[in-house]
Amino acid sequence: MSKGRKPFMPQLVYFEPDALEYPLGQTLLEKFKQEDVEIRYTTSHNQVRNLPGENDFQRYRIAKSTLVVGIRKTLKFDTSKPSAEYAIPFATGCMGHCHYCYLQTTMGSKPYIRTYVNVEEILEQAQQYMDERSPEITRFEASCTSDIVGIDHLTHTLKRAIEFFGKSEQGRLRFVTKFHHVDHLLDAEHNGKTRFRFSINADYVIKYFEPGTSRLEDRIEAAAKVAKAGYPLGFIVAPIYLHEGWKEGYKHLFELLHAKLPEDTKHDITFELIQHRFTKPAKRVIQKNYPMTKLELDEEKRRYKWGRYGIGKYIYPKEQETDMKETISNYINEFFPKAKIEYFT
Ligand code: SF4
């Protein structure tokens, strides 16, 4: 039987020569040689030039299936509110093609995927942040700049991190994914310190705006597996998007989730709710990368909210926002009375 989306395999791989001094760099080189993937070299993961493709449209698509293996030099972590204290940078970029994805704007002209082989240094830095905040708990979000699970079957970096945080007293790890390739993570010694979250949505949103990701049923099946492996489980419903029949669409989502998740996994679930938003720069990039998108990006239908760095975002008008928040919260309370809604934003 078809198992949906295959695990990601890049079409083209670049190595920074220094990355080969790390064991993970060597492992990846061997792996891609065996898979017969085209291999090239680049002086820096920030400056990959000469990507194939005849125009921006083609180059964007090729970049999204290009992996760059490099060294993370900036070890200052960004903050990551509201879900964690810090963003932990294991990778940048994603092979998914979600039309609304904010990586399109944040990564600008570098939409290729980068993985960093100096994992130990990144984890040492995380330890320093934990020590600074001790005895407070410090949470690290591993999916701010990528869908880390989607490439982890190649690198096992996330698995290494899960086990690192599994041993730590004050560290917690969290990440979110739209991919179902989780099997290698099931036996990681997480000790309950990692919250494994899946991004879920109404059928309409997945069908029209999330090409290149795993099917909803596969994500839910993977969620059941990780919960059975003892991971604290969570779901991010994002972006919550108004469309014709949205109330039924989201109701169906929670019904399905309720029906498919094993009963004993339902006691410790978290939900994070994020309404759809866009910025003016994002709108321009989305329309360039996905010119046929049905994504509604009409400023007139939205409410402007001032944002950091002077770039405001367009969210739903107050009345719609309230309706959305109440409707989704009611579904969660109905189907998952023991779950915790962490925030709506
Ligand atoms: Fe962006 Fe996540 Fe979609 Fe990847 S899976 S394109 S990171 S929204």
Tab-separated table of C-alpha atoms and ligand atoms in Angstrom:
chain	number	residue	atom	x	y	z
A	1	MET	CA	0.000	0.000	0.000
A	2	SER	CA	1.229	3.504	-0.734
A	3	LYS	CA	2.716	5.171	2.313
A	4	GLY	CA	2.423	8.688	1.061
A	5	ARG	CA	5.384	10.995	0.802
A	6	LYS	CA	8.831	9.438	0.521
A	7	PRO	CA	11.606	10.624	2.836
A	8	PHE	CA	13.452	13.614	1.399
A	9	MET	CA	16.487	12.978	-0.785
A	10	PRO	CA	18.190	16.062	-2.234
A	11	GLN	CA	18.799	16.336	-5.973
A	12	LEU	CA	21.998	18.271	-5.422
A	13	VAL	CA	24.325	18.567	-2.421
A	14	TYR	CA	26.992	21.145	-1.629
A	15	PHE	CA	29.682	20.653	0.988
A	16	GLU	CA	31.744	23.271	2.723
A	17	PRO	CA	35.190	21.624	2.663
A	18	ASP	CA	35.636	22.183	6.441
A	19	ALA	CA	32.443	20.250	7.102
A	20	LEU	CA	34.284	17.105	6.051
A	21	GLU	CA	36.449	17.395	9.148
A	22	TYR	CA	33.423	16.452	11.220
A	23	PRO	CA	32.224	12.838	11.453
A	24	LEU	CA	28.723	13.849	10.341
A	25	GLY	CA	30.178	15.579	7.280
A	26	GLN	CA	31.959	12.374	6.312
A	27	THR	CA	28.885	10.227	6.932
A	28	LEU	CA	26.778	12.465	4.731
A	29	LEU	CA	29.376	12.494	1.960
A	30	GLU	CA	29.403	8.693	1.894
A	31	LYS	CA	25.633	8.517	1.973
A	32	PHE	CA	25.162	10.881	-0.954
A	33	LYS	CA	27.886	9.182	-2.976
A	34	GLN	CA	26.074	5.885	-2.529
A	35	GLU	CA	22.786	7.455	-3.520
A	36	ASP	CA	24.441	8.897	-6.604
A	37	VAL	CA	23.430	12.426	-5.751
A	38	GLU	CA	25.357	15.173	-7.535
A	39	ILE	CA	27.956	16.616	-5.149
A	40	ARG	CA	29.567	20.042	-5.368
A	41	TYR	CA	31.696	22.173	-3.073
A	42	THR	CA	31.193	25.708	-1.824
A	43	THR	CA	33.348	27.954	0.330
A	44	SER	CA	30.450	29.000	2.538
A	45	HIS	CA	26.903	27.846	3.125
A	46	ASN	CA	25.916	31.507	2.983
A	47	GLN	CA	27.154	31.929	-0.550
A	48	VAL	CA	26.035	29.108	-2.765
A	49	ARG	CA	26.264	30.505	-6.243
A	50	ASN	CA	25.476	29.068	-9.649
A	51	LEU	CA	22.458	27.078	-8.593
A	52	PRO	CA	20.988	25.553	-11.719
A	53	GLY	CA	17.783	26.944	-13.218
A	54	GLU	CA	16.983	29.452	-15.913
A	55	ASN	CA	14.839	31.871	-13.972
A	56	ASP	CA	13.871	32.694	-10.390
A	57	PHE	CA	10.926	30.327	-10.502
A	58	GLN	CA	13.062	27.358	-11.521
A	59	ARG	CA	15.957	28.301	-9.263
A	60	TYR	CA	13.603	28.495	-6.300
A	61	ARG	CA	12.346	24.978	-6.949
A	62	ILE	CA	15.805	23.546	-7.469
A	63	ALA	CA	17.069	25.300	-4.345
A	64	LYS	CA	14.305	23.659	-2.333
A	65	SER	CA	15.708	20.251	-3.224
A	66	THR	CA	19.313	21.283	-2.669
A	67	LEU	CA	21.092	20.488	0.587
A	68	VAL	CA	24.141	22.369	1.793
A	69	VAL	CA	26.278	20.702	4.445
A	70	GLY	CA	28.097	23.347	6.440
A	71	ILE	CA	29.299	24.614	9.780
A	72	ARG	CA	27.174	26.888	11.929
A	73	LYS	CA	29.434	29.796	12.811
A	74	THR	CA	26.928	32.098	14.528
A	75	LEU	CA	26.307	30.488	17.855
A	76	LYS	CA	24.176	33.233	19.281
A	77	PHE	CA	20.657	31.819	19.483
A	78	ASP	CA	17.604	33.890	18.624
A	79	THR	CA	14.761	34.130	21.083
A	80	SER	CA	11.640	32.148	20.243
A	81	LYS	CA	8.527	33.423	21.972
A	82	PRO	CA	5.916	32.281	22.802
A	83	SER	CA	6.788	28.600	22.537
A	84	ALA	CA	10.338	28.587	23.948
A	85	GLU	CA	13.160	30.753	25.268
A	86	TYR	CA	15.582	30.090	22.419
A	87	ALA	CA	15.676	28.870	18.837
A	88	ILE	CA	18.326	26.165	18.456
A	89	PRO	CA	19.836	26.212	14.960
A	90	PHE	CA	20.442	22.719	13.576
A	91	ALA	CA	19.246	23.460	10.063
A	92	THR	CA	17.876	26.241	7.897
A	93	GLY	CA	15.353	25.834	5.109
A	94	CYS	CA	12.816	23.213	4.115
A	95	MET	CA	11.846	21.105	1.139
A	96	GLY	CA	8.146	21.662	1.755
A	97	HIS	CA	6.231	24.063	-0.445
A	98	CYS	CA	3.723	25.614	1.914
A	99	HIS	CA	2.504	28.751	0.215
A	100	TYR	CA	2.190	30.699	3.441
A	101	CYS	CA	5.593	29.682	4.854
A	102	TYR	CA	7.462	32.601	6.430
A	103	LEU	CA	10.814	31.068	5.507
A	104	GLN	CA	10.217	32.458	2.036
A	105	THR	CA	10.789	35.938	3.388
A	106	THR	CA	13.320	35.208	6.105
A	107	MET	CA	15.572	33.202	3.785
A	108	GLY	CA	15.235	35.575	0.871
A	109	SER	CA	17.636	34.663	-1.877
A	110	LYS	CA	18.857	31.501	-0.136
A	111	PRO	CA	15.981	29.062	-0.141
A	112	TYR	CA	18.254	26.004	-0.209
A	113	ILE	CA	18.393	23.756	2.840
A	114	ARG	CA	21.364	23.947	5.158
A	115	THR	CA	22.356	21.392	7.756
A	116	TYR	CA	25.124	22.051	10.255
A	117	VAL	CA	27.597	19.350	11.194
A	118	ASN	CA	29.079	21.013	14.300
A	119	VAL	CA	26.274	19.644	16.418
A	120	GLU	CA	28.444	19.314	19.539
A	121	GLU	CA	29.290	23.021	19.486
A	122	ILE	CA	25.643	23.939	19.087
A	123	LEU	CA	24.725	21.736	22.037
A	124	GLU	CA	27.555	23.209	24.143
A	125	GLN	CA	26.152	26.643	23.429
A	126	ALA	CA	22.707	25.433	24.516
A	127	GLN	CA	24.293	24.230	27.744
A	128	GLN	CA	25.660	27.726	28.375
A	129	TYR	CA	22.222	29.250	27.936
A	130	MET	CA	20.799	26.689	30.347
A	131	ASP	CA	23.514	27.442	32.913
A	132	GLU	CA	22.774	31.160	32.697
A	133	ARG	CA	19.102	30.597	33.494
A	134	SER	CA	19.537	27.832	36.018
A	135	PRO	CA	17.592	26.824	38.102
A	136	GLU	CA	14.868	27.955	35.688
A	137	ILE	CA	13.901	25.550	32.906
A	138	THR	CA	15.101	26.628	29.465
A	139	ARG	CA	13.138	25.543	26.400
A	140	PHE	CA	14.705	25.292	22.963
A	141	GLU	CA	12.681	25.324	19.762
A	142	ALA	CA	14.360	23.370	16.964
A	143	SER	CA	11.993	24.216	14.129
A	144	CYS	CA	12.121	28.004	13.834
A	145	THR	CA	14.110	27.997	10.636
A	146	SER	CA	13.353	24.590	9.124
A	147	ASP	CA	11.226	21.466	9.380
A	148	ILE	CA	13.945	19.616	11.198
A	149	VAL	CA	12.186	16.225	11.255
A	150	GLY	CA	11.900	16.298	7.462
A	151	ILE	CA	15.670	16.000	7.009
A	152	ASP	CA	16.591	14.133	10.153
A	153	HIS	CA	16.455	10.670	8.587
A	154	LEU	CA	19.617	11.832	6.757
A	155	THR	CA	21.507	13.511	9.592
A	156	HIS	CA	20.151	12.111	12.885
A	157	THR	CA	21.062	15.467	14.421
A	158	LEU	CA	17.693	15.777	16.060
A	159	LYS	CA	18.059	12.345	17.572
A	160	ARG	CA	21.407	13.386	19.046
A	161	ALA	CA	19.779	16.531	20.457
A	162	ILE	CA	16.814	14.624	21.906
A	163	GLU	CA	19.228	12.382	23.782
A	164	PHE	CA	21.329	15.345	24.924
A	165	PHE	CA	18.271	17.060	26.396
A	166	GLY	CA	17.095	13.718	27.745
A	167	LYS	CA	20.127	13.806	30.063
A	168	SER	CA	19.857	17.481	30.987
A	169	GLU	CA	18.194	18.710	34.162
A	170	GLN	CA	16.996	22.102	33.056
A	171	GLY	CA	16.745	21.824	29.295
A	172	ARG	CA	13.675	21.057	27.232
A	173	LEU	CA	13.492	20.559	23.497
A	174	ARG	CA	10.524	21.075	21.212
A	175	PHE	CA	9.938	21.093	17.517
A	176	VAL	CA	7.094	20.775	15.066
A	177	THR	CA	6.788	18.936	11.797
A	178	LYS	CA	4.588	18.230	8.810
A	179	PHE	CA	6.485	15.051	7.980
A	180	HIS	CA	5.835	11.538	9.164
A	181	HIS	CA	9.365	10.094	8.904
A	182	VAL	CA	9.827	9.583	12.621
A	183	ASP	CA	10.772	5.930	12.978
A	184	HIS	CA	14.447	6.519	13.785
A	185	LEU	CA	13.409	8.816	16.642
A	186	LEU	CA	11.182	6.310	18.399
A	187	ASP	CA	13.960	4.651	20.389
A	188	ALA	CA	15.785	7.878	21.337
A	189	GLU	CA	16.276	8.270	25.087
A	190	HIS	CA	14.164	11.377	25.442
A	191	ASN	CA	13.253	10.947	29.133
A	192	GLY	CA	10.151	13.038	28.576
A	193	LYS	CA	12.198	16.209	27.959
A	194	THR	CA	11.219	16.649	24.311
A	195	ARG	CA	7.784	17.722	23.200
A	196	PHE	CA	7.128	16.282	19.777
A	197	ARG	CA	4.592	18.388	17.896
A	198	PHE	CA	2.842	17.967	14.600
A	199	SER	CA	1.404	20.715	12.489
A	200	ILE	CA	-2.163	19.908	11.499
A	201	ASN	CA	-4.866	21.710	9.620
A	202	ALA	CA	-8.232	21.503	7.934
A	203	ASP	CA	-8.261	19.479	4.695
A	204	TYR	CA	-8.745	22.605	2.603
A	205	VAL	CA	-5.553	24.240	3.889
A	206	ILE	CA	-3.483	21.088	3.449
A	207	LYS	CA	-4.854	20.445	-0.008
A	208	TYR	CA	-4.312	23.923	-1.422
A	209	PHE	CA	-1.413	25.343	0.531
A	210	GLU	CA	0.858	22.561	1.758
A	211	PRO	CA	2.318	20.727	-1.244
A	212	GLY	CA	5.474	18.762	-0.596
A	213	THR	CA	4.532	17.712	2.954
A	214	SER	CA	3.128	14.489	4.430
A	215	ARG	CA	-0.585	13.715	4.308
A	216	LEU	CA	-2.655	14.486	7.384
A	217	GLU	CA	-3.414	10.794	8.083
A	218	ASP	CA	0.304	10.023	7.963
A	219	ARG	CA	1.105	12.859	10.360
A	220	ILE	CA	-1.535	11.605	12.784
A	221	GLU	CA	-0.271	8.036	12.515
A	222	ALA	CA	3.250	9.286	13.259
A	223	ALA	CA	1.877	11.265	16.222
A	224	ALA	CA	0.361	8.096	17.647
A	225	LYS	CA	3.731	6.343	17.288
A	226	VAL	CA	5.711	9.032	19.078
A	227	ALA	CA	3.132	9.218	21.857
A	228	LYS	CA	3.417	5.459	22.279
A	229	ALA	CA	7.169	5.911	22.496
A	230	GLY	CA	6.486	8.081	25.540
A	231	TYR	CA	7.138	11.516	24.082
A	232	PRO	CA	4.998	14.368	25.352
A	233	LEU	CA	2.852	15.156	22.308
A	234	GLY	CA	1.575	18.417	20.921
A	235	PHE	CA	-0.188	19.870	17.919
A	236	ILE	CA	0.129	23.221	16.298
A	237	VAL	CA	-2.925	24.243	14.363
A	238	ALA	CA	-1.419	26.759	11.985
A	239	PRO	CA	-2.184	28.734	10.081
A	240	ILE	CA	-5.832	28.824	11.080
A	241	TYR	CA	-7.308	30.099	7.881
A	242	LEU	CA	-10.845	31.236	7.130
A	243	HIS	CA	-12.342	29.582	4.071
A	244	GLU	CA	-15.766	28.490	3.004
A	245	GLY	CA	-16.933	25.803	5.404
A	246	TRP	CA	-14.038	26.397	7.795
A	247	LYS	CA	-16.037	25.505	10.897
A	248	GLU	CA	-16.900	22.070	9.504
A	249	GLY	CA	-13.372	21.692	8.151
A	250	TYR	CA	-11.760	22.236	11.536
A	251	LYS	CA	-14.386	20.159	13.292
A	252	HIS	CA	-13.581	17.288	10.993
A	253	LEU	CA	-9.905	17.693	11.831
A	254	PHE	CA	-10.505	17.283	15.564
A	255	GLU	CA	-12.937	14.409	15.015
A	256	LEU	CA	-10.328	12.606	12.973
A	257	LEU	CA	-7.587	13.285	15.479
A	258	HIS	CA	-9.812	12.018	18.266
A	259	ALA	CA	-10.677	8.871	16.331
A	260	LYS	CA	-7.104	8.049	15.321
A	261	LEU	CA	-5.114	8.764	18.464
A	262	PRO	CA	-4.962	5.894	20.932
A	263	GLU	CA	-6.898	6.635	24.123
A	264	ASP	CA	-3.873	6.448	26.421
A	265	THR	CA	-2.058	9.177	24.472
A	266	LYS	CA	-4.723	11.791	25.087
A	267	HIS	CA	-3.950	12.808	28.665
A	268	ASP	CA	-0.917	15.039	28.030
A	269	ILE	CA	-1.469	16.849	24.760
A	270	THR	CA	-0.811	20.511	24.082
A	271	PHE	CA	-2.316	22.645	21.364
A	272	GLU	CA	-0.895	25.872	19.973
A	273	LEU	CA	-3.178	27.981	17.811
A	274	ILE	CA	-1.867	30.458	15.284
A	275	GLN	CA	-4.098	32.423	12.946
A	276	HIS	CA	-2.966	33.132	9.430
A	277	ARG	CA	-0.987	36.327	9.022
A	278	PHE	CA	1.156	37.928	6.388
A	279	THR	CA	3.369	40.953	5.954
A	280	LYS	CA	3.652	43.111	2.870
A	281	PRO	CA	7.115	41.754	1.988
A	282	ALA	CA	5.809	38.190	2.470
A	283	LYS	CA	2.897	38.826	0.141
A	284	ARG	CA	5.276	39.886	-2.630
A	285	VAL	CA	7.470	36.806	-2.223
A	286	ILE	CA	4.514	34.422	-2.048
A	287	GLN	CA	3.031	35.830	-5.230
A	288	LYS	CA	6.376	35.452	-6.948
A	289	ASN	CA	7.089	31.887	-5.772
A	290	TYR	CA	3.515	30.581	-6.039
A	291	PRO	CA	1.829	32.803	-8.621
A	292	MET	CA	-1.264	30.566	-8.891
A	293	THR	CA	-1.931	30.399	-5.163
A	294	LYS	CA	-5.483	30.637	-3.844
A	295	LEU	CA	-4.128	32.059	-0.603
A	296	GLU	CA	-6.132	35.141	0.264
A	297	LEU	CA	-3.717	38.042	0.846
A	298	ASP	CA	-6.004	41.052	0.726
A	299	GLU	CA	-4.942	43.727	3.223
A	300	GLU	CA	-8.449	45.219	3.092
A	301	LYS	CA	-9.891	42.089	4.675
A	302	ARG	CA	-7.430	42.092	7.531
A	303	ARG	CA	-6.424	44.036	10.603
A	304	TYR	CA	-2.989	45.608	10.781
A	305	LYS	CA	-0.876	44.815	13.776
A	306	TRP	CA	2.369	46.644	14.434
A	307	GLY	CA	5.324	44.337	14.597
A	308	ARG	CA	8.975	44.188	15.469
A	309	TYR	CA	11.465	45.925	13.187
A	310	GLY	CA	8.688	48.152	11.870
A	311	ILE	CA	7.180	45.408	9.713
A	312	GLY	CA	3.573	45.035	10.697
A	313	LYS	CA	1.462	42.014	9.928
A	314	TYR	CA	-2.055	41.546	8.663
A	315	ILE	CA	-4.191	39.372	10.905
A	316	TYR	CA	-7.942	38.753	10.943
A	317	PRO	CA	-10.338	41.477	12.139
A	318	LYS	CA	-11.241	41.279	15.811
A	319	GLU	CA	-14.653	39.690	15.329
A	320	GLN	CA	-13.358	36.929	13.063
A	321	GLU	CA	-10.399	36.384	15.334
A	322	THR	CA	-12.657	35.899	18.336
A	323	ASP	CA	-14.933	33.537	16.418
A	324	MET	CA	-11.922	31.531	15.283
A	325	LYS	CA	-10.417	31.335	18.743
A	326	GLU	CA	-13.696	30.298	20.379
A	327	THR	CA	-14.650	27.797	17.710
A	328	ILE	CA	-11.327	25.977	17.737
A	329	SER	CA	-11.028	26.098	21.535
A	330	ASN	CA	-14.516	24.593	21.835
A	331	TYR	CA	-13.580	21.721	19.534
A	332	ILE	CA	-10.475	21.050	21.582
A	333	ASN	CA	-12.428	21.125	24.843
A	334	GLU	CA	-15.031	18.813	23.355
A	335	PHE	CA	-12.699	16.216	21.869
A	336	PHE	CA	-9.675	16.571	24.159
A	337	PRO	CA	-10.940	17.754	27.551
A	338	LYS	CA	-7.605	16.980	29.216
A	339	ALA	CA	-5.476	18.837	26.682
A	340	LYS	CA	-3.904	22.200	27.326
A	341	ILE	CA	-4.227	25.108	24.931
A	342	GLU	CA	-0.889	26.880	25.309
A	343	TYR	CA	-1.739	30.027	23.387
A	344	PHE	CA	-3.699	31.536	20.547
A	345	THR	CA	-1.955	34.184	18.548
B	1	SF4	FE1	7.621	26.021	5.747
B	1	SF4	FE2	6.983	24.135	7.538
B	1	SF4	FE3	5.917	24.063	5.100
B	1	SF4	FE4	8.502	23.555	5.460
B	1	SF4	S1	6.790	22.319	6.233
B	1	SF4	S2	7.616	24.828	3.849
B	1	SF4	S3	9.020	24.947	7.141
B	1	SF4	S4	5.608	25.662	6.664
